[in-house]
Each structure stands twice: as C-alpha cells, then as structure tokens.
XYZ file of C-alpha atoms in Angstrom:
538
model
C 0.000 0.000 0.000
C 1.461 3.372 -0.996
C 1.476 6.611 0.971
C -1.189 7.977 -1.379
C -3.537 5.119 -0.650
C -3.111 5.673 3.124
C -4.340 9.255 2.641
C -7.401 8.119 0.645
C -5.816 9.491 -2.490
C -5.460 6.950 -5.288
C -2.260 7.152 -7.273
C -4.018 6.725 -10.635
C -7.633 6.408 -11.742
C -8.000 4.760 -15.161
C -11.344 5.196 -16.917
C -12.283 2.399 -19.324
C -11.744 -1.340 -18.785
C -10.999 -2.265 -22.372
C -7.566 -3.628 -23.354
C -5.877 -0.205 -23.160
C -7.156 0.564 -19.676
C -6.538 -2.953 -18.377
C -2.925 -3.055 -19.576
C -2.203 0.406 -18.211
C -3.790 -0.292 -14.834
C -1.983 -3.624 -14.489
C 1.375 -2.064 -15.341
C 0.941 0.673 -12.744
C -0.271 -1.617 -9.981
C 2.588 -4.049 -10.656
C 5.002 -1.318 -9.496
C 3.164 -0.953 -6.166
C 0.938 2.003 -7.035
C -2.715 2.177 -5.969
C -4.959 2.029 -9.045
C -8.732 2.229 -9.474
C -10.189 1.218 -12.839
C -13.655 2.603 -13.640
C -15.896 1.052 -16.311
C -19.389 2.167 -17.321
C -20.659 -1.182 -18.599
C -21.772 -3.982 -16.256
C -19.286 -6.651 -15.289
C -21.133 -9.321 -17.269
C -21.816 -7.322 -20.467
C -20.880 -9.159 -23.661
C -18.516 -7.478 -26.112
C -19.531 -8.727 -29.537
C -18.190 -5.784 -31.518
C -14.582 -5.828 -30.493
C -11.318 -6.264 -32.391
C -9.735 -9.571 -33.353
C -6.218 -8.908 -34.749
C -3.131 -8.746 -32.526
C -0.025 -7.602 -34.373
C 3.629 -8.501 -33.831
C 4.669 -5.412 -31.845
C 1.734 -5.817 -29.489
C 2.675 -9.464 -28.943
C 6.234 -8.346 -28.141
C 4.905 -5.951 -25.493
C 2.765 -8.733 -24.048
C 5.826 -11.000 -24.102
C 7.608 -8.415 -21.933
C 4.828 -9.038 -19.395
C 4.849 -12.822 -19.693
C 1.440 -12.890 -21.416
C 2.081 -13.442 -25.119
C 2.350 -17.226 -25.222
C -0.951 -17.692 -23.395
C -2.746 -15.294 -25.713
C -1.265 -16.968 -28.792
C -2.705 -20.281 -27.581
C -6.243 -18.815 -27.773
C -6.195 -17.941 -31.470
C -4.946 -18.700 -34.943
C -1.769 -17.420 -36.552
C -1.838 -15.842 -39.988
C 1.570 -15.656 -41.614
C 0.287 -14.705 -45.070
C -2.397 -12.231 -46.001
C -4.136 -11.590 -49.302
C -5.595 -8.109 -48.884
C -6.998 -7.698 -52.433
C -6.272 -8.174 -56.091
C -4.620 -11.556 -55.644
C -1.614 -10.010 -53.872
C 0.002 -12.099 -51.111
C 2.183 -10.670 -48.350
C 4.301 -12.962 -46.173
C 4.549 -11.910 -42.539
C 7.479 -14.293 -42.161
C 9.560 -11.369 -43.385
C 9.038 -9.663 -40.025
C 12.161 -9.716 -37.854
C 10.303 -10.601 -34.714
C 9.637 -13.536 -32.421
C 6.040 -13.193 -33.666
C 6.113 -13.031 -37.486
C 2.360 -13.330 -37.854
C -0.971 -11.737 -37.069
C -2.815 -13.456 -34.245
C -6.554 -13.775 -34.856
C -8.331 -14.065 -31.521
C -11.506 -12.460 -30.144
C -10.809 -9.328 -28.150
C -12.486 -10.820 -25.109
C -9.567 -13.268 -24.883
C -7.180 -10.320 -24.665
C -9.420 -8.629 -22.108
C -9.728 -11.766 -19.970
C -5.959 -12.129 -19.847
C -5.340 -8.474 -19.019
C -8.145 -8.359 -16.452
C -6.718 -11.370 -14.625
C -3.293 -9.723 -14.548
C -4.753 -6.409 -13.368
C -6.577 -8.094 -10.502
C -3.492 -10.096 -9.532
C -1.466 -6.891 -9.206
C -4.051 -5.241 -6.966
C -6.125 -3.087 -9.334
C -9.567 -2.234 -7.938
C -12.046 -2.477 -10.826
C -15.409 -0.740 -10.489
C -18.014 -1.594 -13.106
C -21.395 0.135 -13.598
C -19.859 3.548 -12.906
C -19.329 6.566 -15.116
C -17.468 9.831 -14.707
C -19.815 12.810 -14.270
C -17.376 15.400 -12.962
C -13.705 16.317 -13.261
C -11.610 18.928 -11.530
C -7.872 19.206 -11.113
C -5.371 21.433 -9.379
C -1.607 21.445 -9.088
C -1.503 18.268 -6.992
C -4.718 16.294 -7.435
C -7.415 15.174 -9.841
C -10.927 14.998 -8.371
C -13.389 12.712 -10.159
C -17.123 12.351 -9.504
C -18.444 8.834 -10.150
C -22.105 8.077 -10.708
C -23.339 4.513 -10.612
C -25.341 3.395 -13.628
C -26.907 0.443 -11.812
C -25.850 -1.652 -8.827
C -22.069 -1.124 -8.901
C -19.992 -4.284 -8.726
C -16.312 -4.868 -8.450
C -14.409 -7.303 -10.641
C -15.128 -10.153 -8.249
C -18.859 -9.626 -8.746
C -19.690 -8.273 -5.267
C -22.224 -5.438 -4.993
C -21.029 -2.036 -3.779
C -22.152 -1.016 -0.311
C -23.921 2.050 -1.772
C -27.477 1.209 -2.917
C -29.961 3.409 -4.770
C -32.879 4.852 -2.815
C -36.057 6.588 -3.941
C -34.360 9.931 -3.341
C -31.009 8.902 -4.810
C -31.507 6.619 -7.775
C -27.944 7.133 -9.026
C -25.582 7.453 -6.045
C -22.360 9.380 -6.535
C -18.883 9.199 -5.065
C -15.830 11.436 -5.240
C -12.359 9.988 -5.832
C -9.120 11.915 -5.482
C -6.084 10.812 -7.479
C -2.593 11.939 -8.358
C -3.318 11.335 -12.046
C -6.173 10.134 -14.244
C -6.167 8.428 -17.635
C -9.086 8.309 -20.044
C -9.104 5.021 -21.962
C -12.872 5.078 -22.353
C -13.281 4.969 -26.097
C -14.677 7.132 -28.859
C -17.264 8.809 -26.642
C -14.755 9.424 -23.844
C -16.351 11.131 -20.844
C -12.926 12.218 -19.639
C -12.128 13.871 -22.974
C -15.460 15.669 -22.904
C -14.898 16.745 -19.289
C -11.569 18.268 -20.339
C -13.373 20.207 -23.074
C -11.042 18.878 -25.750
C -12.204 18.799 -29.379
C -12.086 15.588 -31.402
C -11.575 16.922 -34.925
C -11.679 14.753 -38.010
C -13.855 13.490 -40.798
C -15.495 10.380 -42.182
C -13.000 7.957 -43.693
C -15.761 6.615 -45.926
C -18.775 8.751 -46.800
C -21.083 5.758 -46.961
C -21.520 3.582 -43.917
C -20.234 0.039 -43.468
C -22.246 -2.901 -42.224
C -21.052 -5.400 -39.649
C -22.404 -8.790 -38.704
C -21.404 -11.770 -36.604
C -22.643 -14.834 -38.489
C -22.219 -18.542 -38.957
C -21.119 -19.973 -42.316
C -22.293 -23.179 -43.969
C -19.278 -23.180 -46.305
C -16.356 -21.431 -44.521
C -13.495 -20.096 -46.672
C -10.181 -21.963 -46.676
C -8.166 -18.872 -45.767
C -8.330 -17.712 -42.164
C -8.675 -14.125 -43.345
C -10.686 -13.432 -46.500
C -10.983 -10.008 -48.107
C -11.578 -8.593 -51.557
C -12.818 -5.436 -53.224
C -14.416 -4.699 -56.575
C -15.337 -1.463 -58.287
C -18.533 -1.290 -56.241
C -18.161 -3.435 -53.134
C -15.771 -4.701 -50.469
C -16.120 -7.573 -47.991
C -13.995 -9.010 -45.212
C -14.458 -12.268 -43.286
C -12.507 -13.445 -40.259
C -13.237 -16.265 -37.784
C -13.505 -15.771 -34.035
C -12.415 -19.371 -33.564
C -15.653 -20.539 -31.956
C -17.743 -21.080 -35.076
C -18.695 -17.417 -35.466
C -17.362 -15.152 -38.206
C -17.094 -11.374 -38.349
C -18.260 -9.903 -41.649
C -17.469 -6.320 -42.636
C -19.057 -5.131 -45.877
C -19.367 -1.915 -47.856
C -20.982 -0.936 -51.140
C -21.187 2.347 -53.030
C -24.960 2.426 -52.748
C -25.009 1.558 -49.013
C -26.958 4.300 -47.193
C -24.957 6.681 -45.058
C -25.400 6.394 -41.317
C -27.655 9.124 -39.961
C -25.892 9.375 -36.615
C -22.416 9.168 -35.155
C -22.366 5.423 -34.509
C -19.924 3.324 -32.600
C -16.672 2.421 -34.242
C -16.101 -1.320 -34.509
C -13.738 -1.348 -31.513
C -16.353 0.124 -29.150
C -18.906 -1.707 -27.074
C -22.462 -2.045 -28.303
C -24.740 -4.009 -26.030
C -26.353 -6.828 -28.025
C -29.878 -6.030 -26.882
C -31.319 -7.010 -30.247
C -30.018 -8.351 -33.559
C -30.041 -4.796 -34.910
C -28.043 -2.176 -33.040
C -30.744 0.212 -31.728
C -28.740 3.325 -32.590
C -28.922 2.265 -36.233
C -32.696 1.854 -36.286
C -33.162 4.617 -38.861
C -31.148 2.557 -41.372
C -31.461 -1.014 -40.076
C -29.274 -3.848 -41.335
C -30.680 -7.174 -42.438
C -28.843 -10.344 -43.348
C -29.867 -10.154 -47.005
C -27.965 -6.888 -47.374
C -24.808 -8.391 -45.855
C -25.155 -11.457 -48.087
C -25.660 -9.384 -51.243
C -22.593 -7.219 -50.646
C -20.431 -10.216 -49.716
C -21.442 -12.094 -52.873
C -20.670 -9.029 -54.955
C -17.186 -8.668 -53.435
C -16.175 -12.306 -52.857
C -18.311 -14.171 -55.372
C -20.070 -16.088 -52.587
C -21.579 -15.392 -49.190
C -20.251 -18.729 -47.871
C -23.718 -19.666 -46.658
C -24.213 -16.927 -44.064
C -26.923 -17.659 -41.514
C -28.049 -17.160 -37.911
C -26.642 -13.662 -37.240
C -26.246 -12.925 -33.521
C -25.533 -9.218 -34.039
C -25.631 -6.696 -36.896
C -24.931 -2.998 -37.084
C -24.187 -0.087 -39.371
C -21.401 2.333 -38.575
C -19.618 5.345 -39.973
C -15.836 4.990 -40.241
C -14.374 8.197 -38.815
C -10.826 9.516 -38.652
C -10.377 11.676 -35.549
C -7.570 12.627 -33.193
C -7.528 14.772 -30.092
C -4.975 17.633 -30.353
C -3.438 16.979 -26.923
C -2.904 13.670 -25.136
C -2.140 15.408 -21.839
C -3.945 18.179 -19.970
C -2.333 18.768 -16.594
C -2.644 15.566 -14.587
C -5.033 13.897 -17.028
C -4.028 11.796 -20.033
C -5.911 10.192 -22.931
C -5.106 6.862 -24.581
C -6.556 4.482 -27.144
C -9.809 5.368 -28.881
C -10.334 8.261 -26.460
C -7.357 9.907 -28.185
C -7.645 8.628 -31.754
C -10.140 6.705 -33.871
C -9.867 5.568 -37.459
C -11.104 3.055 -40.002
C -10.911 -0.653 -39.085
C -8.598 -1.347 -42.034
C -5.414 -3.072 -40.892
C -6.795 -3.955 -37.458
C -4.752 -1.171 -35.871
C -7.160 0.231 -33.275
C -6.660 -2.059 -30.280
C -2.964 -2.486 -31.055
C -2.317 1.255 -31.093
C -4.176 1.666 -27.809
C -2.166 -1.074 -26.105
C 1.033 0.548 -27.314
C -0.196 3.902 -25.932
C -0.645 2.212 -22.564
C 2.813 0.644 -22.622
C 4.381 4.030 -23.383
C 2.491 5.900 -20.660
C 2.526 3.394 -17.810
C 6.250 3.353 -17.090
C 6.444 7.141 -17.295
C 3.654 7.632 -14.756
C 5.213 4.994 -12.506
C 8.670 6.609 -12.692
C 7.239 10.007 -11.739
C 5.036 8.702 -8.924
C 7.911 6.650 -7.490
C 10.254 9.636 -7.583
C 12.604 8.060 -10.115
C 12.405 10.670 -12.898
C 15.110 13.385 -13.025
C 12.715 15.671 -14.954
C 9.136 14.544 -14.196
C 7.326 17.104 -16.341
C 9.488 16.466 -19.374
C 8.977 12.729 -19.014
C 5.193 13.062 -18.791
C 5.148 15.479 -21.733
C 7.075 12.931 -23.796
C 3.966 10.719 -23.869
C 2.190 13.186 -26.172
C 5.398 13.964 -28.059
C 5.971 10.304 -28.882
C 2.481 8.876 -29.256
C 0.607 11.697 -31.005
C 2.675 11.311 -34.221
C 2.058 7.552 -34.096
C -1.691 8.102 -33.800
C -1.583 10.541 -36.715
C 0.338 8.010 -38.824
C -2.177 5.277 -37.994
C -4.978 7.554 -39.186
C -3.190 8.061 -42.490
C -2.312 4.394 -42.983
C -5.728 2.981 -42.089
C -7.415 5.680 -44.176
C -5.210 4.893 -47.158
C -5.973 1.177 -46.804
C -9.713 1.616 -46.684
C -9.690 4.058 -49.610
C -7.482 1.718 -51.628
C -9.880 -1.196 -51.352
C -12.871 1.048 -52.031
C -11.389 3.186 -54.792
C -13.698 3.866 -57.721
C -13.259 4.888 -61.340
C -11.197 3.137 -64.025
C -8.126 5.398 -63.664
C -7.940 5.000 -59.912
C -8.540 1.256 -60.107
C -5.708 0.950 -62.639
C -3.419 2.927 -60.316
C -4.330 0.573 -57.481
C -3.478 -2.493 -59.556
C -0.096 -1.004 -60.496
C 0.707 -0.066 -56.910
C -0.251 -3.447 -55.515
C 1.723 -5.158 -58.266
C 4.873 -3.275 -57.232
C 4.224 -4.088 -53.572
C 3.784 -7.773 -54.376
C 7.097 -7.980 -56.306
C 9.482 -5.685 -54.427
C 10.882 -7.004 -51.150
C 11.852 -3.674 -49.516
C 8.399 -2.283 -50.274
C 6.832 -5.298 -48.571
C 9.147 -4.871 -45.579
C 8.142 -1.243 -45.127
C 4.454 -2.059 -45.445
C 4.651 -4.946 -42.970
C 6.737 -2.943 -40.499
C 4.123 -0.194 -40.559
C 1.092 -2.426 -40.080
C 2.723 -4.732 -37.517
C 4.102 -1.855 -35.412
C 7.645 -3.244 -35.683
C 8.693 -0.125 -37.585
C 7.500 2.378 -34.978
C 10.324 4.561 -33.689
C 10.334 7.702 -31.562
C 12.345 10.858 -32.109
C 15.449 10.846 -29.892
C 15.391 13.036 -26.769
C 16.432 16.658 -27.090
C 20.196 17.140 -26.995
C 21.036 13.667 -28.289
C 23.390 13.849 -31.239
C 22.390 12.103 -34.459
C 22.743 9.529 -35.826
C 21.513 7.589 -32.825
C 19.558 4.430 -32.089
C 17.756 6.100 -29.196
C 13.993 5.879 -29.703
C 14.103 2.789 -31.873
C 12.488 -0.525 -31.010
C 14.856 -2.872 -29.213
C 14.908 -6.312 -30.876
C 14.657 -9.382 -28.657
C 18.374 -10.135 -28.440
C 19.938 -13.083 -26.559
C 21.457 -12.380 -23.140
C 23.779 -14.386 -20.925
C 22.234 -17.201 -18.942
C 19.896 -18.289 -21.767
C 17.751 -15.202 -21.229
C 16.209 -12.989 -23.878
C 15.935 -9.218 -23.622
C 12.146 -9.425 -23.335
C 12.533 -11.926 -20.482
C 14.576 -9.284 -18.671
C 11.937 -6.628 -19.366
C 9.388 -8.638 -17.371
C 10.768 -7.038 -14.199
C 9.016 -3.868 -15.395
C 11.995 -1.517 -15.298
C 14.944 -0.346 -17.359
C 17.388 -2.964 -18.607
C 21.083 -2.243 -19.095
C 22.970 -4.666 -21.355
C 26.753 -4.537 -21.590
C 29.762 -6.756 -22.263
C 31.156 -8.512 -19.189
C 33.203 -6.378 -16.816
C 31.126 -3.204 -16.863
C 30.034 -1.897 -13.470
C 26.376 -1.444 -12.594
C 25.648 2.249 -11.937
C 25.404 2.550 -8.129
C 21.861 2.728 -6.770
C 20.223 2.769 -10.207
C 16.800 1.023 -10.234
C 17.466 -1.200 -13.241
C 18.395 -4.742 -14.221
C 21.942 -5.206 -15.525
C 22.638 -8.092 -17.919
C 25.459 -9.147 -20.224
C 25.339 -10.208 -23.838
C 25.325 -13.918 -24.584
C 27.856 -13.504 -27.392
C 31.447 -12.787 -26.339
C 32.155 -10.550 -29.338
C 29.505 -7.919 -28.580
C 30.986 -4.618 -27.424
C 27.906 -2.380 -27.459
C 26.228 -1.011 -24.342
C 22.471 -0.330 -24.460
C 19.920 1.020 -22.009
C 16.412 -0.231 -22.813
C 13.268 1.480 -21.589
C 10.516 -0.549 -19.895
C 8.427 -0.321 -23.095
C 11.130 -2.014 -25.179
C 12.609 1.049 -26.893
C 16.227 2.140 -26.712
C 16.931 4.972 -24.291
C 20.655 5.062 -25.069
C 23.307 3.050 -26.855
C 27.015 3.209 -27.558
C 29.308 0.880 -29.444
C 31.891 1.281 -26.689
C 31.337 2.971 -23.332
C 33.229 3.402 -20.070
C 31.675 2.905 -16.647
C 31.462 6.686 -16.285
C 29.624 7.052 -19.599
C 27.191 4.301 -18.652
C 26.521 5.977 -15.304
C 25.932 9.341 -16.998
C 23.499 7.847 -19.520
C 21.594 6.092 -16.750
C 21.422 9.253 -14.627
C 19.739 11.047 -17.524
C 16.765 8.689 -17.167
C 16.799 7.486 -13.571
C 17.489 8.999 -10.163
C 20.011 6.815 -8.336
C 20.391 6.647 -4.593
C 18.243 5.467 -1.682
C 15.133 7.229 -3.022
C 14.992 4.939 -6.044
C 11.925 2.745 -5.906
C 10.361 4.647 -2.981
C 7.001 6.301 -3.607
C 6.921 10.084 -3.397
C 3.640 12.022 -3.457
C-alpha cells in the first residue's frame, strides 16, 4: 500500500476497462501504485463488436509481461495475407519472435489483461461513469455516478445502494493522475473540453455482422474489393465469423455510430442506434457475394450494425494531470486492425512514465510526462493516415484509380523492400520515436529494441518482465550505483555495445563502446540513483 492510498488518495484512476485501460492499470499496480479502474458497462456485459487482430509489436509488449504465449494459444496465426487483387504478403519477413498476425476475439485479450490487473491489486469498479472532473496542481478529483448496482471485478455489490431519493448514487475519488481510456465517446475527454476533430474515412456507412457460415473459406482471413463493393471475413475461432461489408450504394449512417472497436450491447439483432437505417442479413449477403463471389452460406446472425468509419484525433494527449489513450485519443477506419494495437502501445508508453514520476525516479518529471504526447501523437496521426489509405485503396472507384491501385499493388507484391516497409508499418515493428532533445544524431535512441539473446539463456524481453529499465553490456562493466534497473550481459562474447532499454522495449541510449562513467551518466539522464529509487513520493 502506498502513501497515497493511506491518505485516501489513489495514485491513478483509469477510466475504461478495455484492453488499453486494463494493460495500463496492471502495469501501474505491478510497481506498487494504488490504481482504481472505472468502467461504465456492467461486469457481465458481452462485447460482440470488439477487435480480433493482434499484431507482432503488441505481442512483443505482451511478451515483456509474460502474457504473449498464453494469448497466442487462444487464437490462430496468420503468416500470409491476401488483402486484395490476388496479392500475397508474407509476414514471415518480419524480424520478430512473432512473425504473424494473431486472430483471436478481443475478449480473450481482455480476460488475460483483467486477470493480470486483478493479480497486481487493481480495484475495478463496473457500472460507474465519470460525471465530474476537476484538477489542481496536486490532485485530480473525479465524480463517479453509478449506472446500476455497482460491482467490483469479483462480482460483489457495492455497499452504496440506490434509494427513492437517490436513484444514481455518486462518489468522489481523489487521485494523483487520471487516464481516459474510455473509447470514442470518452467522458474524460469531454470533461476536459477537448475537441475531437476529423472526418469520415468513408462517406457511406459500413455494415457489420457476426454470423455462422455453412461453407467457410479456406483462408483464415478473407478479403476482396471490386469497383462497387468490399467484404472481409474473419473467424472468431468458436464457429462465429465477423463480416465487414461496404458498397457504393449503401446508405450513409444518420448518426455518429460506434466504431467497430467500441462496445455495443447486443440487446437485439439490430443495433438500436442504427434503427433509422437497419441492417438485415440479405444486405450483408448481397454485398459479400458481390465482393467475394459467394456469401459462404451466411446464416443465424447474432448481431448486426451499421457504422460510420471516422478519422479523428484529439490535439493533446495530456492536460495537466489527465491523459488520454486508445480510442479516447484517436479513432480511425478498421482497415489493418490497428485500433486495439495502437491503444495497447499507448498504454505501454504511458505506464512506465507515470510509474517513474510517482515513485520519484524521474530526473525531470514534467518532461517525461510530456514525452507521452510527443511520442504517441505522431504515431496516432500516422495510424490515421495508414488505415485511411488502406480503406480508400480497397474502395477506390473509377477506371483510372482502379488501374493505379493495380499497379501499386503489383509493385508491392514484387518488391521485397516495399513489402518490408508495409509490414513494419502495419505490424508496429517499424514504430520509432524521435530521440530526446540534446542527443546527437545519428543515434539508435527511440528505436524498437529487438529481442536479443542475453547471458544465462535469457532474452531481452525476459529481462523486461521485471518492469523496469534494462542495461545490457559486455562482461566487466560496473552497474551504476543505486540505479533502479536490471543489468545483464550479452550472450555472445564478441559484442561490445552497451544499451539502455526502456521498460516499453525502446532504446533509451546506446554506444558501441562505453566506459563505466559514460554508462553511469546515460543512466542518470533517465533514472534517479540513490536510496530514493523505488520509494514512492507524493
């Protein structure tokens, strides 16, 4: 229990118990911080409209938490994709321990992350929403209103019960920091008064359906586009398939509907917010046949909806002591399956920075917290561009544009470096951050650290499971005194480089040769040594 918890001040309140919020909360609590996770939906609500693709970089981050292998066992690996036009891309080209896309229902990811969060001490409160936000120099004050009978993650009912006079009881929580990971309609973002500028990625709406198939396709992932239609099929692994379909004459949505990565309660087969332009199975079948040549015997839909594919990004990821992550900060088309992955990578970037500041380990706390926006906002902007380009490519119209698409995809299919760049972008392996101010170029600082072999049959991502910085050097180098990090040696005797790896698996510093004094100086730039290291400071 931290000092903050003893004073009835939570270290961090995370709003939104999707994958982004669960990973972030679990990371923070694993360092000994007090964390409350607030979720508006009931504990038992089904999530039928969630994501299903987990990319290589996300699996690497889960590997650094000891979770990747278990998640991989829940799904199916795709090492080749055929996005459209007969083109095939091999993910085996990825230089990663995970050269594939994992297809698994998002609830498998959530179950895994929820179990970890609970094991580290996160207090999860379902059936609660944020109705008020204030902050000053030291504290964030949040007002919570229950939306039903509030339950914690273990299923027990909160001691506060509605009365005739107080149908929706409220509670005030004080925290050092708060993070909004509560999706497209983020209450925290709205409470901050931040705009969410953007536009529709596709003017016409898409239709979604979870269906069964009499004649399933041979490929795990099936997608194709024509001049007038596009369809995408992917299995959940339990007999159900997700269908995403679009056609030029599909009616536009008359509302601002949920993006496919947001929760829609399956109250009825047709999402009630889409009742003005309802979806029926015949429409999904017709579009799928037009795009794929067959509907594979679609039947028995358990859920259908129509949604508008928007591209939006909040201008600031940090306002004082409040941060935004995942769909609360950026939303885009479902093309490429980048939504959940980008949110999880947001969480991995932010969690160690908040922990370092709250534990008094950051030499420049404000600069470190500001670096979350500086590093992740450009990534979110790039994801918007990439996913938008993908969806427009498969839906491009007109003979000239379709010819240009065929030429471009032909080059991509034949040229290895072009494939490598495309795969690195989609998989997240190619993400790199600008080096810190004052660092001379060229430098490896800010780049992803590959999973290199260490002495003692360890891998780098094994060492990262401790949750802190990892220093890797040749034998004989001294560990900086008092530094809160793990020091390992290379497995190979001929390696002379020294590297300092951040908790999120990116290089903080590297040098081909470095003295003990240079190593100590590089470490001191990131971490405060001495007896205070690892001790919580309010």
